[in-house]
Amino acid sequence: MFRMAERSYRFQNLSNGEPLDVLIVGGGITGAPLYRQLCGLGYRVALADKGDFSSGSSQASGMLIWGGLLYLKNLDLPTVIQLCKARNELMKAFPDAISVLTLRYPVSPAMRRIPMLLGLYAYWFLGGFALKRPTMGTTLEYQEGMLRHSDSRFVIEQIRAFDSEHGIPLNHCRLVAAEFVRDQRCWTVRLRDELTGREHEGKARIIVNASGVWADEVNRLLAVESPWKHVFSKGVYITFPRRDGQTDAHIYPMPGADDVLTHVPWGPVMMWGPTETAIRDLESGLTPAREDIRFLLTSANQSLPQKVDAQDVVSIRCGIRPLAVARDDSRNVYPLKLSRHRRIVAHQEKQTILIYGGKFTSSFKVANQVAGLIGRWIPARFPQPMTFSQPPQTTEHGFVTAQWARDHEFCVTLEDYLRRRTPIAQWTPRMGLGRDGSGRESLKKLAAAFTPKPLEAEAMVEAYERQVCATYDPLLATL
Ligand SMILES: Cc1cc2nc3c(=O)[nH]c(=O)nc-3n(C[C@H](O)[C@H](O)[C@H](O)COP(=O)(O)OP(=O)(O)OC[C@H]3O[C@@H](n4cnc5c(N)ncnc54)[C@H](O)[C@@H]3O)c2cc1C
């Protein structure tokens, strides 16, 4: 595999020299902005993810940078106010990455239109009047932000700015063991390179557990406890081809639940979903099930003007929402009723920070908060400029090239490229292969970026195709 030399160099950096100031476990939207901020403040930081960066919940979101209108129903005002504020700040800070999205809710004479409009006005007020005033005609209309490219790209953009002996980004690298050495006030950690199986030892003064739905698993490795736990809510979207002139996002009531489904334009597709299903074990939430797809197709046919079936599905997105509740909470409620608040626990005696719950939208606020806590334990050093700030090299379609992603964005597999560095696997049927497999030749050319040997590139595409046939195709067969 190309570029393994850079990976070994990063692992060497981890083991050599001074201990890290901070090891962040989890390279999703919680870990990534924190990594960027701490590197900028001059700390020596490593960001480790057991898979690719953004390969957990952060690759499955609705990509809305939103104020949490739905939580207004639960009168969860603190969450709504905080999310609105976070939304406004993010939209201001990243005008190129986040665009304004107008959402429309079809109204019928049977609906309680005035209370709904008043609710939207309250939301607009809580959001500091930052976006356009809600209106009511044949639809109720209001605005939010939406990531322009994708959730994963946004995460990776945060990480790629720092790659040096002071900022060590390590994807496909799992924390497997950790021990706090009290007299040295320092952690000894073991990290496994998931691509080679080799284990590397390092030292870190502080560990931040930003591993999302895996937080409890990582806490067990750290032997730390938390007053919070996660309730897991599985969410699935399917996408359909976007027709000419489909520029609007719509919201519809979810059949059989006090919830909604959205139909949102994203590049050449329309996203339909998400489902909201409480699950007990993580494994069952990580992959979509046929019932999820069946539910989404049925509800699409009840709500959308055009009829759709399994043949129309371009892609499927599936992830788990990490919802923070008190450890002794045993309520059995529909997940939407649970708060989306982020909870941060600081264990000073073991110099560990645990992060529970939260949203894409609130992640930068959390990064600020956690950086503040870290500053109390280790004062910030000299501010560091980004080690890399060039804009990416792109293809005619506007996607970052495979070579660029390999050289500057830690991309090591074809799947990393198709699913997270670009939206190719989401915008082309059968995860980039095309319905009839006609995308195979293009994928071979892309695979060449990850191996110098043509036969290996071919084998890479064959393995990818086998994975699509085994996991993706059966989900849509005879639905
Ligand atoms: C269907 C759906 C729709 C959503 N829509 C929105 C939305 O529109 N707007 C919004 O603001 N939010 C939305 N969210 C919520 C948001 O996506 C999540 O809150 C957020 O992505 C969680 O990010 P995270 O970084 O905490 O977790 P993750 O993205 O899961 O990252 C945790 C990482 O930790 C890594 N990890 C775990 N264990 C280890 C280990 N031992 N060693 C190394 N690494 C490890 C994992 O591989 C993973 O990549 C949605 C969520 C879902 C599921």
Coordinates of C-alpha atoms and ligand atoms in Angstrom, one line a residue:
M1 CA 0.0 0.0 0.0
F2 CA 1.3 3.5 -0.9
R3 CA 2.2 6.0 1.7
M4 CA 2.8 3.5 4.5
A5 CA 6.0 5.3 5.2
E6 CA 4.1 8.4 6.3
R7 CA 2.0 6.2 8.6
S8 CA 5.0 4.5 10.2
Y9 CA 6.5 8.0 10.6
R10 CA 3.4 9.1 12.5
F11 CA 3.5 6.0 14.7
Q12 CA 7.2 6.7 15.4
N13 CA 6.3 10.3 16.4
L14 CA 3.9 8.8 18.8
S15 CA 6.5 6.6 20.6
N16 CA 9.5 9.0 20.4
G17 CA 10.3 12.0 22.5
E18 CA 8.2 13.8 25.0
P19 CA 4.8 12.3 26.0
L20 CA 1.8 13.7 24.1
D21 CA -0.1 16.4 25.9
V22 CA -3.4 15.0 24.8
L23 CA -4.5 11.8 23.1
I24 CA -8.0 12.1 21.6
V25 CA -9.8 8.8 21.1
G26 CA -12.3 9.2 18.3
G27 CA -12.0 11.1 15.0
G28 CA -15.6 12.0 14.4
I29 CA -17.1 15.5 14.6
T30 CA -16.5 15.6 18.4
G31 CA -12.8 14.7 18.2
A32 CA -11.8 16.6 15.0
P33 CA -12.5 20.2 15.9
L34 CA -10.9 19.6 19.3
Y35 CA -7.8 18.2 17.6
R36 CA -7.6 21.3 15.4
Q37 CA -8.0 23.7 18.2
L38 CA -5.5 22.0 20.5
C39 CA -2.9 21.8 17.7
G40 CA -3.4 25.5 17.0
L41 CA -2.9 26.2 20.7
G42 CA 0.5 24.5 20.5
Y43 CA -0.3 21.3 22.4
R44 CA 1.3 18.0 21.3
V45 CA -1.8 16.0 20.3
A46 CA -2.6 12.7 18.6
L47 CA -6.1 11.9 17.2
A48 CA -6.7 8.1 16.9
D49 CA -9.7 6.4 15.3
K50 CA -10.1 2.7 15.0
G51 CA -11.5 3.1 11.5
D52 CA -11.2 5.9 9.0
F53 CA -11.8 9.4 10.3
S54 CA -15.6 10.1 10.4
S55 CA -16.4 6.4 10.0
G56 CA -18.8 6.3 13.0
S57 CA -22.1 8.3 13.5
S58 CA -20.5 11.4 11.9
Q59 CA -20.8 9.8 8.4
A60 CA -24.5 9.1 8.8
S61 CA -26.0 12.5 9.9
G62 CA -28.7 14.5 8.2
M63 CA -26.0 17.2 7.6
L64 CA -28.3 19.8 9.1
I65 CA -26.6 22.5 11.1
W66 CA -29.8 23.3 13.0
G67 CA -31.2 24.7 16.1
G68 CA -33.2 21.6 17.2
L69 CA -36.7 22.8 16.4
L70 CA -38.0 19.3 17.2
Y71 CA -36.8 19.5 20.7
L72 CA -38.9 22.6 21.3
K73 CA -41.9 20.2 21.5
N74 CA -40.3 18.6 24.7
L75 CA -39.8 22.2 26.0
D76 CA -36.1 21.4 26.1
L77 CA -35.3 25.1 25.8
P78 CA -31.7 25.0 27.0
T79 CA -30.8 22.6 24.2
V80 CA -32.7 24.6 21.6
I81 CA -31.0 27.9 22.7
Q82 CA -27.6 26.3 22.7
L83 CA -28.1 24.6 19.4
C84 CA -29.4 27.8 17.8
K85 CA -26.4 29.7 19.0
A86 CA -24.0 27.0 17.9
R87 CA -25.7 26.9 14.5
N88 CA -25.4 30.7 14.0
E89 CA -21.8 30.7 15.0
L90 CA -20.9 27.8 12.7
M91 CA -22.7 29.3 9.8
K92 CA -20.8 32.5 10.3
A93 CA -17.4 30.7 10.8
F94 CA -17.8 28.4 7.7
P95 CA -19.8 30.3 5.1
D96 CA -18.2 28.1 2.3
A97 CA -19.0 24.8 4.0
I98 CA -22.5 25.6 5.2
S99 CA -25.4 27.0 3.1
V100 CA -28.8 28.2 4.1
L101 CA -31.5 25.6 3.6
T102 CA -35.2 26.6 3.4
L103 CA -37.5 23.8 4.8
R104 CA -41.1 23.6 3.9
Y105 CA -43.8 21.8 5.9
P106 CA -47.0 21.3 3.9
V107 CA -50.1 22.5 5.8
S108 CA -53.6 21.3 5.4
P109 CA -56.9 22.9 6.6
A110 CA -57.1 20.3 9.3
M111 CA -53.8 21.4 10.9
R112 CA -53.6 23.8 13.8
R113 CA -51.8 26.3 11.6
I114 CA -51.6 29.3 14.0
P115 CA -50.0 27.4 16.9
M116 CA -47.5 25.9 14.5
L117 CA -46.6 29.3 13.1
L118 CA -46.3 30.7 16.6
G119 CA -44.0 27.8 17.5
L120 CA -41.8 28.7 14.5
Y121 CA -41.8 32.3 15.6
A122 CA -40.7 31.2 19.1
Y123 CA -37.9 29.2 17.4
W124 CA -36.9 32.1 15.3
F125 CA -36.8 34.3 18.4
L126 CA -34.7 31.7 20.4
G127 CA -32.4 31.6 17.3
G128 CA -31.8 35.4 17.7
F129 CA -33.6 36.2 14.4
A130 CA -30.5 35.0 12.6
L131 CA -32.2 33.5 9.6
K132 CA -35.2 34.5 7.5
R133 CA -38.5 35.1 9.3
P134 CA -40.8 32.0 9.1
T135 CA -43.8 32.3 6.8
M136 CA -47.0 30.5 6.1
G137 CA -48.7 30.0 2.7
T138 CA -49.5 26.6 1.3
T139 CA -46.5 25.5 3.4
L140 CA -44.9 26.7 6.6
E141 CA -41.4 27.8 5.8
Y142 CA -38.3 28.4 7.9
Q143 CA -34.5 28.2 7.5
E144 CA -31.6 26.2 8.9
G145 CA -28.0 25.5 7.8
M146 CA -26.8 22.5 5.8
L147 CA -23.4 21.2 5.1
R148 CA -22.6 21.9 1.4
H149 CA -20.4 18.9 0.7
S150 CA -20.8 16.2 3.3
D151 CA -20.5 15.5 7.0
S152 CA -17.4 13.4 6.5
R153 CA -15.7 16.0 4.4
F154 CA -16.4 18.6 7.0
V155 CA -14.8 16.4 9.6
I156 CA -11.7 15.6 7.5
E157 CA -11.3 19.3 6.6
Q158 CA -10.8 19.9 10.4
I159 CA -8.1 17.3 10.7
R160 CA -6.0 17.8 7.6
A161 CA -4.7 21.2 8.7
F162 CA -2.2 19.6 11.2
D163 CA 0.1 16.7 10.4
S164 CA 3.5 17.0 12.1
E165 CA 5.4 15.7 15.2
H166 CA 3.1 17.9 17.2
G167 CA -0.2 17.0 15.6
I168 CA -0.4 13.3 14.8
P169 CA -3.5 12.1 13.0
L170 CA -3.9 8.3 13.1
N171 CA -6.8 6.7 11.3
H172 CA -7.3 2.9 11.4
C173 CA -5.6 3.0 14.8
R174 CA -7.4 1.6 17.8
L175 CA -6.8 2.2 21.4
V176 CA -6.4 -1.3 22.9
A177 CA -4.9 -0.7 26.3
A178 CA -4.2 2.2 28.7
E179 CA -2.8 2.5 32.1
F180 CA -2.5 5.6 34.3
V181 CA 0.9 5.8 36.0
R182 CA 0.1 7.9 39.0
D183 CA 3.6 8.9 40.1
Q184 CA 4.4 10.2 36.6
R185 CA 0.9 11.7 36.2
C186 CA 0.8 10.2 32.7
W187 CA -1.0 7.5 30.7
T188 CA 0.9 4.7 28.9
V189 CA -1.3 3.7 26.0
R190 CA -1.2 0.9 23.4
L191 CA -2.5 1.7 19.9
R192 CA -3.0 -0.9 17.2
D193 CA -2.5 -0.1 13.6
E194 CA -5.5 -1.9 12.2
L195 CA -3.9 -2.1 8.7
T196 CA -0.8 -4.0 9.8
G197 CA -1.9 -5.4 13.1
R198 CA 1.2 -3.9 14.7
E199 CA 0.9 -2.4 18.2
H200 CA 2.6 0.8 19.3
E201 CA 3.2 2.2 22.7
G202 CA 2.9 5.9 23.6
K203 CA 2.5 8.2 26.5
A204 CA -0.1 10.9 27.0
R205 CA -0.7 13.3 29.9
I206 CA -4.4 13.7 29.1
I207 CA -6.9 11.4 27.3
V208 CA -10.1 12.7 25.9
N209 CA -12.7 10.0 25.2
A210 CA -14.5 11.3 22.1
S211 CA -15.5 7.9 20.9
G212 CA -19.3 8.6 20.6
V213 CA -21.4 5.5 20.9
W214 CA -18.3 3.5 21.9
A215 CA -17.7 5.8 25.0
D216 CA -18.4 3.1 27.6
E217 CA -16.2 0.6 25.8
V218 CA -13.3 3.1 25.9
N219 CA -14.0 4.0 29.5
R220 CA -13.6 0.3 30.4
L221 CA -10.1 0.4 28.8
L222 CA -9.3 3.5 30.8
A223 CA -10.9 2.1 34.0
V224 CA -12.9 5.3 34.6
E225 CA -16.5 5.7 35.4
S226 CA -19.1 8.2 34.3
P227 CA -22.4 9.4 35.8
W228 CA -23.7 9.3 32.2
K229 CA -24.4 6.5 29.7
H230 CA -25.6 6.4 26.1
V231 CA -29.0 5.4 24.9
F232 CA -28.6 4.4 21.3
S233 CA -31.0 5.5 18.5
K234 CA -30.5 4.1 15.1
G235 CA -31.1 6.4 12.2
V236 CA -31.4 5.4 8.5
Y237 CA -31.7 7.6 5.3
I238 CA -32.2 6.4 1.8
T239 CA -31.5 8.6 -1.2
F240 CA -33.3 8.8 -4.6
P241 CA -32.2 10.5 -7.8
R242 CA -33.0 14.2 -7.7
R243 CA -35.2 15.4 -10.5
D244 CA -34.8 18.7 -12.4
G245 CA -36.1 21.6 -10.5
Q246 CA -36.1 19.7 -7.1
T247 CA -34.5 22.5 -5.1
D248 CA -36.7 22.6 -2.0
A249 CA -36.4 20.6 1.3
H250 CA -39.7 19.4 2.7
I251 CA -40.7 18.0 6.1
Y252 CA -43.5 15.4 6.5
P253 CA -45.1 13.9 9.5
M254 CA -43.7 10.4 10.2
P255 CA -46.5 7.8 9.8
G256 CA -47.3 6.1 13.2
A257 CA -45.1 8.4 15.3
D258 CA -45.0 11.8 16.8
D259 CA -42.0 12.6 14.6
V260 CA -41.1 13.9 11.1
L261 CA -39.2 12.8 8.0
T262 CA -37.3 15.1 5.7
H263 CA -36.8 15.1 2.0
V264 CA -33.6 17.2 1.4
P265 CA -31.6 17.9 -1.8
W266 CA -28.0 16.8 -1.6
G267 CA -26.0 17.0 -4.9
P268 CA -27.7 14.8 -7.4
V269 CA -29.8 12.9 -4.9
M270 CA -32.7 13.6 -2.5
M271 CA -32.2 12.3 1.1
W272 CA -35.3 10.7 2.7
G273 CA -35.4 9.9 6.4
P274 CA -34.3 9.5 9.1
T275 CA -35.7 6.6 11.0
E276 CA -35.5 6.9 14.8
T277 CA -35.3 3.4 16.5
A278 CA -34.2 2.7 20.0
I279 CA -31.7 -0.2 20.0
R280 CA -29.9 -2.0 22.7
D281 CA -26.8 -3.4 21.2
L282 CA -24.4 -1.4 19.0
E283 CA -23.9 -4.1 16.4
S284 CA -27.5 -4.1 15.3
G285 CA -27.4 -0.3 14.8
L286 CA -24.4 -0.2 12.7
T287 CA -25.9 -1.8 9.6
P288 CA -29.3 -0.9 8.0
A289 CA -31.9 -3.6 8.1
R290 CA -34.5 -4.5 5.4
E291 CA -37.3 -3.3 7.7
D292 CA -35.7 0.1 7.9
I293 CA -35.7 0.4 4.1
R294 CA -39.2 -1.0 3.8
F295 CA -40.4 1.5 6.3
L296 CA -38.7 4.4 4.4
L297 CA -40.1 3.3 1.0
T298 CA -43.6 2.9 2.4
S299 CA -43.6 6.3 4.1
A300 CA -42.1 7.9 1.0
N301 CA -45.0 6.6 -1.0
Q302 CA -47.5 7.9 1.6
S303 CA -45.9 11.4 1.6
L304 CA -44.0 12.3 -1.5
P305 CA -45.8 13.3 -4.7
Q306 CA -43.9 10.7 -6.9
K307 CA -44.0 6.9 -6.3
V308 CA -40.7 5.2 -5.5
D309 CA -39.5 1.6 -5.1
A310 CA -36.3 -0.3 -4.2
Q311 CA -35.0 0.2 -7.8
D312 CA -35.0 3.9 -7.3
V313 CA -32.7 3.8 -4.2
V314 CA -29.3 5.3 -4.9
S315 CA -27.7 4.8 -1.5
I316 CA -28.4 4.0 2.2
R317 CA -26.9 5.9 5.1
C318 CA -27.1 4.4 8.6
G319 CA -25.7 5.5 12.0
I320 CA -26.4 5.6 15.7
R321 CA -27.2 8.8 17.6
P322 CA -25.4 8.8 21.0
L323 CA -28.0 10.2 23.5
A324 CA -26.7 11.0 26.9
V325 CA -28.8 10.0 29.9
A326 CA -28.0 9.5 33.6
R327 CA -26.4 6.1 34.3
D328 CA -29.4 5.0 36.4
D329 CA -32.0 6.2 33.8
S330 CA -34.1 3.2 32.9
R331 CA -36.9 5.0 31.0
N332 CA -38.2 3.3 27.9
V333 CA -39.2 6.2 25.8
Y334 CA -39.2 7.1 22.1
P335 CA -35.6 8.4 21.5
L336 CA -36.8 11.8 20.2
K337 CA -38.0 12.6 23.7
L338 CA -34.4 12.3 25.1
S339 CA -32.2 15.4 25.3
R340 CA -29.5 16.0 22.7
H341 CA -27.4 17.8 25.3
R342 CA -23.7 17.1 25.4
R343 CA -22.3 16.0 28.8
I344 CA -18.6 16.5 29.7
V345 CA -17.0 14.7 32.6
A346 CA -13.5 15.7 33.8
H347 CA -11.7 13.1 36.0
Q348 CA -8.9 15.3 37.4
E349 CA -7.2 12.5 39.3
K350 CA -6.7 10.5 36.1
Q351 CA -6.5 13.5 33.7
T352 CA -9.2 12.2 31.6
I353 CA -12.2 13.9 29.9
L354 CA -15.2 12.0 28.8
I355 CA -17.7 13.3 26.2
Y356 CA -21.3 12.0 26.0
G357 CA -24.1 12.8 23.6
G358 CA -24.4 15.9 21.4
K359 CA -24.9 16.9 17.8
F360 CA -22.8 17.8 14.8
T361 CA -24.0 21.4 15.4
S362 CA -22.7 21.7 18.9
S363 CA -19.3 20.1 18.4
F364 CA -17.3 23.3 18.1
K365 CA -18.8 24.6 21.3
V366 CA -17.8 21.4 23.0
A367 CA -14.3 21.7 21.6
N368 CA -14.0 25.1 23.2
Q369 CA -15.2 23.8 26.5
V370 CA -12.9 20.8 26.5
A371 CA -9.9 23.0 25.4
G372 CA -10.7 25.3 28.4
L373 CA -10.6 22.3 30.8
I374 CA -7.3 21.1 29.3
G375 CA -5.9 24.6 29.7
R376 CA -6.5 24.3 33.5
W377 CA -4.3 21.1 33.6
I378 CA -1.7 22.0 31.1
P379 CA -1.3 25.7 30.1
A380 CA -1.4 26.3 26.3
R381 CA 1.9 26.6 24.6
F382 CA 2.9 28.8 21.7
P383 CA 0.2 29.1 19.1
Q384 CA 1.0 27.0 16.1
P385 CA 0.2 27.8 12.5
M386 CA -1.5 25.1 10.4
T387 CA 1.0 22.7 8.9
F388 CA -1.1 22.5 5.8
S389 CA -3.6 24.9 4.4
Q390 CA -3.6 24.5 0.6
P391 CA -7.0 24.0 -1.0
P392 CA -7.4 20.4 -2.3
Q393 CA -6.8 19.4 -5.9
T394 CA -10.2 18.5 -7.5
T395 CA -11.6 16.5 -10.4
E396 CA -13.9 17.9 -13.1
H397 CA -16.8 16.9 -10.8
G398 CA -15.4 18.9 -8.0
F399 CA -14.3 15.9 -5.9
V400 CA -10.9 15.8 -4.3
T401 CA -8.6 13.6 -6.4
A402 CA -7.7 10.2 -5.1
Q403 CA -4.0 11.1 -5.2
W404 CA -4.6 14.2 -3.2
A405 CA -6.7 12.4 -0.7
R406 CA -4.0 9.8 -0.3
D407 CA -1.2 12.4 0.0
H408 CA -2.9 15.1 2.1
E409 CA -5.9 13.6 3.8
F410 CA -4.7 10.2 5.2
C411 CA -6.8 8.3 2.8
V412 CA -5.6 4.7 2.6
T413 CA -8.3 2.6 1.1
L414 CA -10.7 2.8 -1.9
E415 CA -13.6 2.7 0.5
D416 CA -12.2 5.7 2.5
Y417 CA -12.0 7.6 -0.7
L418 CA -15.5 6.7 -2.1
R419 CA -17.4 7.0 1.1
R420 CA -15.7 9.8 3.1
R421 CA -13.3 11.9 1.1
T422 CA -15.9 12.2 -1.7
P423 CA -19.6 11.4 -1.9
I424 CA -19.1 9.0 -4.9
A425 CA -20.4 6.0 -2.9
Q426 CA -23.5 8.0 -2.0
W427 CA -24.3 9.6 -5.3
T428 CA -23.7 6.6 -7.5
P429 CA -25.9 3.5 -7.1
R430 CA -24.4 0.4 -5.5
M431 CA -21.8 2.4 -3.6
G432 CA -20.1 3.7 -6.7
L433 CA -20.3 0.6 -8.9
G434 CA -23.4 1.7 -10.8
R435 CA -26.6 -0.4 -11.1
D436 CA -25.1 -2.6 -13.9
G437 CA -21.5 -2.5 -12.6
S438 CA -20.5 0.0 -15.3
G439 CA -18.5 2.0 -12.7
R440 CA -16.1 -0.8 -12.2
E441 CA -13.5 0.5 -14.6
S442 CA -13.5 4.0 -13.1
L443 CA -13.1 2.4 -9.6
K444 CA -10.0 0.5 -10.9
K445 CA -8.4 3.8 -12.0
L446 CA -9.2 5.3 -8.6
A447 CA -7.8 2.2 -6.8
A448 CA -4.5 2.7 -8.6
A449 CA -3.9 5.6 -6.2
F450 CA -3.7 3.2 -3.3
T451 CA -1.4 0.6 -4.8
P452 CA 1.4 0.7 -7.4
K453 CA 0.5 -2.8 -8.7
P454 CA -2.4 -3.0 -11.3
L455 CA -3.2 -6.5 -10.2
E456 CA -3.6 -5.3 -6.6
A457 CA -5.8 -2.5 -7.8
E458 CA -8.0 -5.0 -9.6
A459 CA -8.2 -7.2 -6.5
M460 CA -9.1 -4.1 -4.4
V461 CA -12.1 -3.4 -6.7
E462 CA -13.1 -7.1 -6.7
A463 CA -13.0 -7.1 -2.9
Y464 CA -15.1 -3.9 -2.8
E465 CA -17.6 -5.4 -5.2
R466 CA -17.9 -8.6 -3.1
Q467 CA -18.6 -6.4 -0.1
V468 CA -21.3 -4.5 -2.0
C469 CA -22.9 -7.8 -3.2
A470 CA -22.9 -9.2 0.3
T471 CA -24.0 -6.2 2.3
Y472 CA -25.8 -3.6 0.1
D473 CA -27.5 -5.6 -2.7
P474 CA -29.5 -7.9 -0.3
L475 CA -31.0 -4.9 1.5
L476 CA -32.9 -3.9 -1.7
A477 CA -33.5 -7.3 -3.3
T478 CA -37.3 -8.1 -3.7
L479 CA -38.5 -5.4 -1.3
Ligands
LIG1 C1 -29.3 9.4 11.3 C2 -28.6 10.5 12.1 C3 -28.9 11.8 11.7 C4 -28.3 12.9 12.4 N1 -28.5 14.2 11.9 C5 -27.9 15.2 12.5 C6 -28.0 16.5 12.0 O1 -28.7 16.7 11.0 N2 -27.4 17.5 12.6 C7 -26.7 17.3 13.8 O2 -26.2 18.3 14.3 N3 -26.4 16.1 14.2 C8 -27.0 15.0 13.6 N4 -26.8 13.8 14.1 C9 -26.0 13.5 15.3 C10 -24.5 13.5 14.9 O3 -24.3 12.9 13.7 C11 -23.7 12.8 16.0 O4 -24.1 13.3 17.3 C12 -22.2 13.0 15.8 O5 -21.9 12.6 14.5 C13 -21.5 12.2 16.9 O6 -20.1 12.4 16.6 P1 -19.0 11.8 17.5 O7 -17.7 12.3 16.9 O8 -19.3 12.0 18.9 O9 -19.1 10.2 17.2 P2 -18.6 9.3 16.0 O10 -18.7 10.1 14.7 O11 -19.2 8.0 16.1 O12 -17.0 9.2 16.3 C14 -16.5 8.4 17.3 C15 -15.3 7.7 16.7 O13 -14.6 7.0 17.7 C16 -14.0 5.9 17.1 N5 -13.6 4.9 18.1 C17 -14.4 4.1 18.9 N6 -13.7 3.3 19.7 C18 -12.4 3.6 19.5 C19 -11.1 3.0 20.0 N7 -11.1 2.1 20.9 N8 -10.0 3.5 19.4 C20 -10.0 4.5 18.5 N9 -11.1 5.0 18.0 C21 -12.3 4.6 18.5 C22 -15.0 5.4 16.1 O14 -14.4 4.6 15.1 C23 -15.7 6.7 15.6 O15 -15.2 7.1 14.4 C24 -27.4 12.7 13.4 C25 -27.1 11.3 13.8 C26 -27.7 10.3 13.1 C27 -27.3 8.9 13.5

